[in-house]
Coordinates of C-alpha atoms in Angstrom, one line a residue:
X8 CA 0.0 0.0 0.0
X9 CA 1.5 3.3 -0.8
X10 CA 2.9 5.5 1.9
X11 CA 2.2 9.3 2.5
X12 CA 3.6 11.1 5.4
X13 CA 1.0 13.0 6.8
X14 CA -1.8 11.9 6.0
X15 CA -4.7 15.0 5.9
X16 CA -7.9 14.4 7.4
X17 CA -11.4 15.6 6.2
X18 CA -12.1 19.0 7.7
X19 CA -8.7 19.5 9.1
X20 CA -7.0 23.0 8.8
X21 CA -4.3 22.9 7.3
X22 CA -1.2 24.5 8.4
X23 CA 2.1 26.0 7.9
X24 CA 3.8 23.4 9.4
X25 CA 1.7 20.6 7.9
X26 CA 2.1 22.0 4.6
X27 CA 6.2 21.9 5.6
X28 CA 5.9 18.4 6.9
X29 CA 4.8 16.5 3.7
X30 CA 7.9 18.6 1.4
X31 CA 11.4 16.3 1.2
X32 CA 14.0 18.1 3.4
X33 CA 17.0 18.6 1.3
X34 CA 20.5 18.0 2.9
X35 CA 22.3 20.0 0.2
X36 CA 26.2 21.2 0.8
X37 CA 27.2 24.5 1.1
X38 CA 30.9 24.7 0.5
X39 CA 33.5 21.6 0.3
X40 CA 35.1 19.7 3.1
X41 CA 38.5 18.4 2.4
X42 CA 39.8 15.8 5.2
X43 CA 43.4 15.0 4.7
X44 CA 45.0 12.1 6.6
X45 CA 42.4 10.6 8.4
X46 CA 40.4 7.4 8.4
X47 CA 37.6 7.9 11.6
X48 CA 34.6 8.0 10.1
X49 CA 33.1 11.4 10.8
X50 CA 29.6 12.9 10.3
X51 CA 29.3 15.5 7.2
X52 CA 28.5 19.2 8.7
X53 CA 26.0 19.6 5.8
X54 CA 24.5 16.2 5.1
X55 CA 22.6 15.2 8.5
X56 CA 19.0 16.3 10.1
X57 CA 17.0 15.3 13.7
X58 CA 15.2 11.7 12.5
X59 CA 12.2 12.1 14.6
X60 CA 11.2 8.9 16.8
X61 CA 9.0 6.3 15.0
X62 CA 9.1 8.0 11.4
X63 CA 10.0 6.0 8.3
X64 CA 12.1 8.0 5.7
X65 CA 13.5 7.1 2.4
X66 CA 16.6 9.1 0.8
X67 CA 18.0 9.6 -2.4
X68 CA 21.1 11.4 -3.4
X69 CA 24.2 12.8 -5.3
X70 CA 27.9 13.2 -3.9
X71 CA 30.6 14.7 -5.6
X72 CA 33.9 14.1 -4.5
X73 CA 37.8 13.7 -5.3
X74 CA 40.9 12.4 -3.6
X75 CA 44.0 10.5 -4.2
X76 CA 44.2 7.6 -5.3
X77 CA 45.8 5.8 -2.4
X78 CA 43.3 7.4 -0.3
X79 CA 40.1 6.2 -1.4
X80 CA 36.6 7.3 0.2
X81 CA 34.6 5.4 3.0
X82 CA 31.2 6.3 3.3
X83 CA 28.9 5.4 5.5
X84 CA 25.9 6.3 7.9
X85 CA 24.9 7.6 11.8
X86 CA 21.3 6.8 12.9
X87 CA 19.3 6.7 16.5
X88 CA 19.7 4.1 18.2
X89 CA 17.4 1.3 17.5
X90 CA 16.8 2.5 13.5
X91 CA 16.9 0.1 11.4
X92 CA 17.0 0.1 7.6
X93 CA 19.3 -0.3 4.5
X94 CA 21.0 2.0 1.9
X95 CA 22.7 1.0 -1.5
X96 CA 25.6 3.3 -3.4
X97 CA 26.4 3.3 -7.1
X98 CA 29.6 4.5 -7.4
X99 CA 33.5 3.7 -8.4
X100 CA 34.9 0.4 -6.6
X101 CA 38.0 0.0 -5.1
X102 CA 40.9 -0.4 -5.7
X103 CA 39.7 1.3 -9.3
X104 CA 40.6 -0.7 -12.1
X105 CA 43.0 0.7 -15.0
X106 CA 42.6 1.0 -18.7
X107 CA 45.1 -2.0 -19.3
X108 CA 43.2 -4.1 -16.4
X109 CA 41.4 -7.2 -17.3
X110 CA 37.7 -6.3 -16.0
X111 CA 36.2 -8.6 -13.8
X112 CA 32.5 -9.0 -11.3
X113 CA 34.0 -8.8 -7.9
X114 CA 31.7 -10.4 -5.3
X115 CA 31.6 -8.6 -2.2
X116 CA 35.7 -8.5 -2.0
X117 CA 38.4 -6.2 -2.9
X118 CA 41.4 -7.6 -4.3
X119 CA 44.0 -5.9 -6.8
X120 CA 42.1 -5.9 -9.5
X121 CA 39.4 -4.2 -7.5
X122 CA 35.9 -3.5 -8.3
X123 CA 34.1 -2.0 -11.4
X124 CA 31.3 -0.7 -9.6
X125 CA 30.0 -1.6 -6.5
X126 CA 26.1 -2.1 -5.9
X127 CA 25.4 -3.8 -3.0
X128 CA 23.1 -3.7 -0.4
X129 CA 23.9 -2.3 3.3
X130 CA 22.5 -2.3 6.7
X131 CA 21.5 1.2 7.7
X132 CA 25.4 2.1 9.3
X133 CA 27.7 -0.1 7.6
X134 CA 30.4 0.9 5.5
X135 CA 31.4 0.9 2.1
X136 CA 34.7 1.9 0.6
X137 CA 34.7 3.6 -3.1
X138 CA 37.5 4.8 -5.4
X139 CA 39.2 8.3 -6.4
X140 CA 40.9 8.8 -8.9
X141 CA 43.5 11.6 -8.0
X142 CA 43.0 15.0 -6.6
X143 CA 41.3 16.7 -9.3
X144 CA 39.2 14.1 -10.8
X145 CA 36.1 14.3 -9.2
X146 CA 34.0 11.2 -8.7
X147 CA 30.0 10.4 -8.2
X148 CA 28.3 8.6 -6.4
X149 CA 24.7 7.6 -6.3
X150 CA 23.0 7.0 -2.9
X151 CA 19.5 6.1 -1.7
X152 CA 18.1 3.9 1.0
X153 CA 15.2 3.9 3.8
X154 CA 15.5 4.6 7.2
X155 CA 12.8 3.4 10.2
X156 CA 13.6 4.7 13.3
X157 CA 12.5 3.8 16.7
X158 CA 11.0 4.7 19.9
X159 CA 14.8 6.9 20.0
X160 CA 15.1 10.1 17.8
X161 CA 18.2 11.5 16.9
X162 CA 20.9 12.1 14.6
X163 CA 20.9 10.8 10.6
X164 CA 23.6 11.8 8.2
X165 CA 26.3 11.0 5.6
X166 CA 29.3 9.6 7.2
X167 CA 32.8 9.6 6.0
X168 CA 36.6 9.4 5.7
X169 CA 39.3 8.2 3.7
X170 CA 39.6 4.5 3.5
X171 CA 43.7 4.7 4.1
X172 CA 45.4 7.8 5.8
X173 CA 46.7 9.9 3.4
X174 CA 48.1 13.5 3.2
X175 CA 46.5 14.6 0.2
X176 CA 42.9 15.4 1.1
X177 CA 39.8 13.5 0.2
X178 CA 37.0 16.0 -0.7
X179 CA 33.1 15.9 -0.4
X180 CA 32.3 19.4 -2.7
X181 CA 29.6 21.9 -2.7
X182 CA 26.4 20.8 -4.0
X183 CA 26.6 17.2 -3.2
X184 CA 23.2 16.6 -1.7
X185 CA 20.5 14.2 -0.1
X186 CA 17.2 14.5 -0.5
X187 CA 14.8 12.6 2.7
X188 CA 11.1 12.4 2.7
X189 CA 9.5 10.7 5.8
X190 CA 6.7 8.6 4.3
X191 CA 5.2 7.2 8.1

């Protein structure tokens, strides 16, 4: 059955903040953040909101990034205690794989030859590791996933780092966004 977060009722009066409450809230950055030389996972300034207790949200959205190479980009995501859910990213595997590489379908593992692109499904705060290409080359990637909080609001948002401690800076840029509607 489809989901609609509220849901009006016959005769009610309709609000400002009803009206507010059934638009997507759009996590959208506002200037880049470089982070050289670390690999703690740390919450994006830009791409988090207040999940509200028992709400059901899905999520869709764009990042732009760059890095070196050796550095790589591991992304993944805070929730309240007691959410549950999952989230899937479309982006650039790692370790990438070369014009003069044999391609292959990696399974869940990263080996020299890497990944082509890496698609799998996640558990609301697990992490995922994805490639860079050099400081310079910016990179996608293509998020979305649902989020069901519980009886515990609190804190939802982009997560990240680089994958291996490197001096050159991996970079989440300006306009890199997520989109959440709560749908229950």
């Amino acid at each position: 059955m489809p989901e609609a977060y509220p849901t009006p009722l016959a005769g009610q009066r309709l609000t400002a903040a009803l009206l507010r409450s059934m638009q997507p809230l759009d996590l959208r950055k506002t200037s880049d953040t470089p982070r050289p030389a670390t690999t703690t996972t740390t919450v994006d300034p830009h791409l988090q909101f207040t999940a509200e207790a028992n709400a059901v949200y899905t999520w869709n959205g764009w990042i732009r990034y760059d890095g070196p190479t050796a550095g790589d980009l591991i992304v993944a995501f805070v929730a309240p205690t007691g959410a549950f859910g999952s989230w899937g990213g479309h982006g650039v595997g790692s370790t990438i794989i070369g014009a003069t590489s044999t391609p292959t379908l990696e399974i869940d593992t990263s080996r020299a030859n890497g990944y082509m692109l890496r698609v799998e499904s996640n558990d609301v705060t697990q992490l995922r590791t994805y490639g860079c290409l050099g400081v310079g080359n910016g990179m996608s990637l293509l998020l979305s996933g649902t989020l069901r909080v519980g009886s515990t609001a609190g804190t939802w948002g982009l997560s990240w780092a680089q994958s291996v401690s490197n001096a050159a800076a991996t970079t989440l840029f300006t306009d890199s966004y997520i989109s959440v509607q709560r749908i229950a």
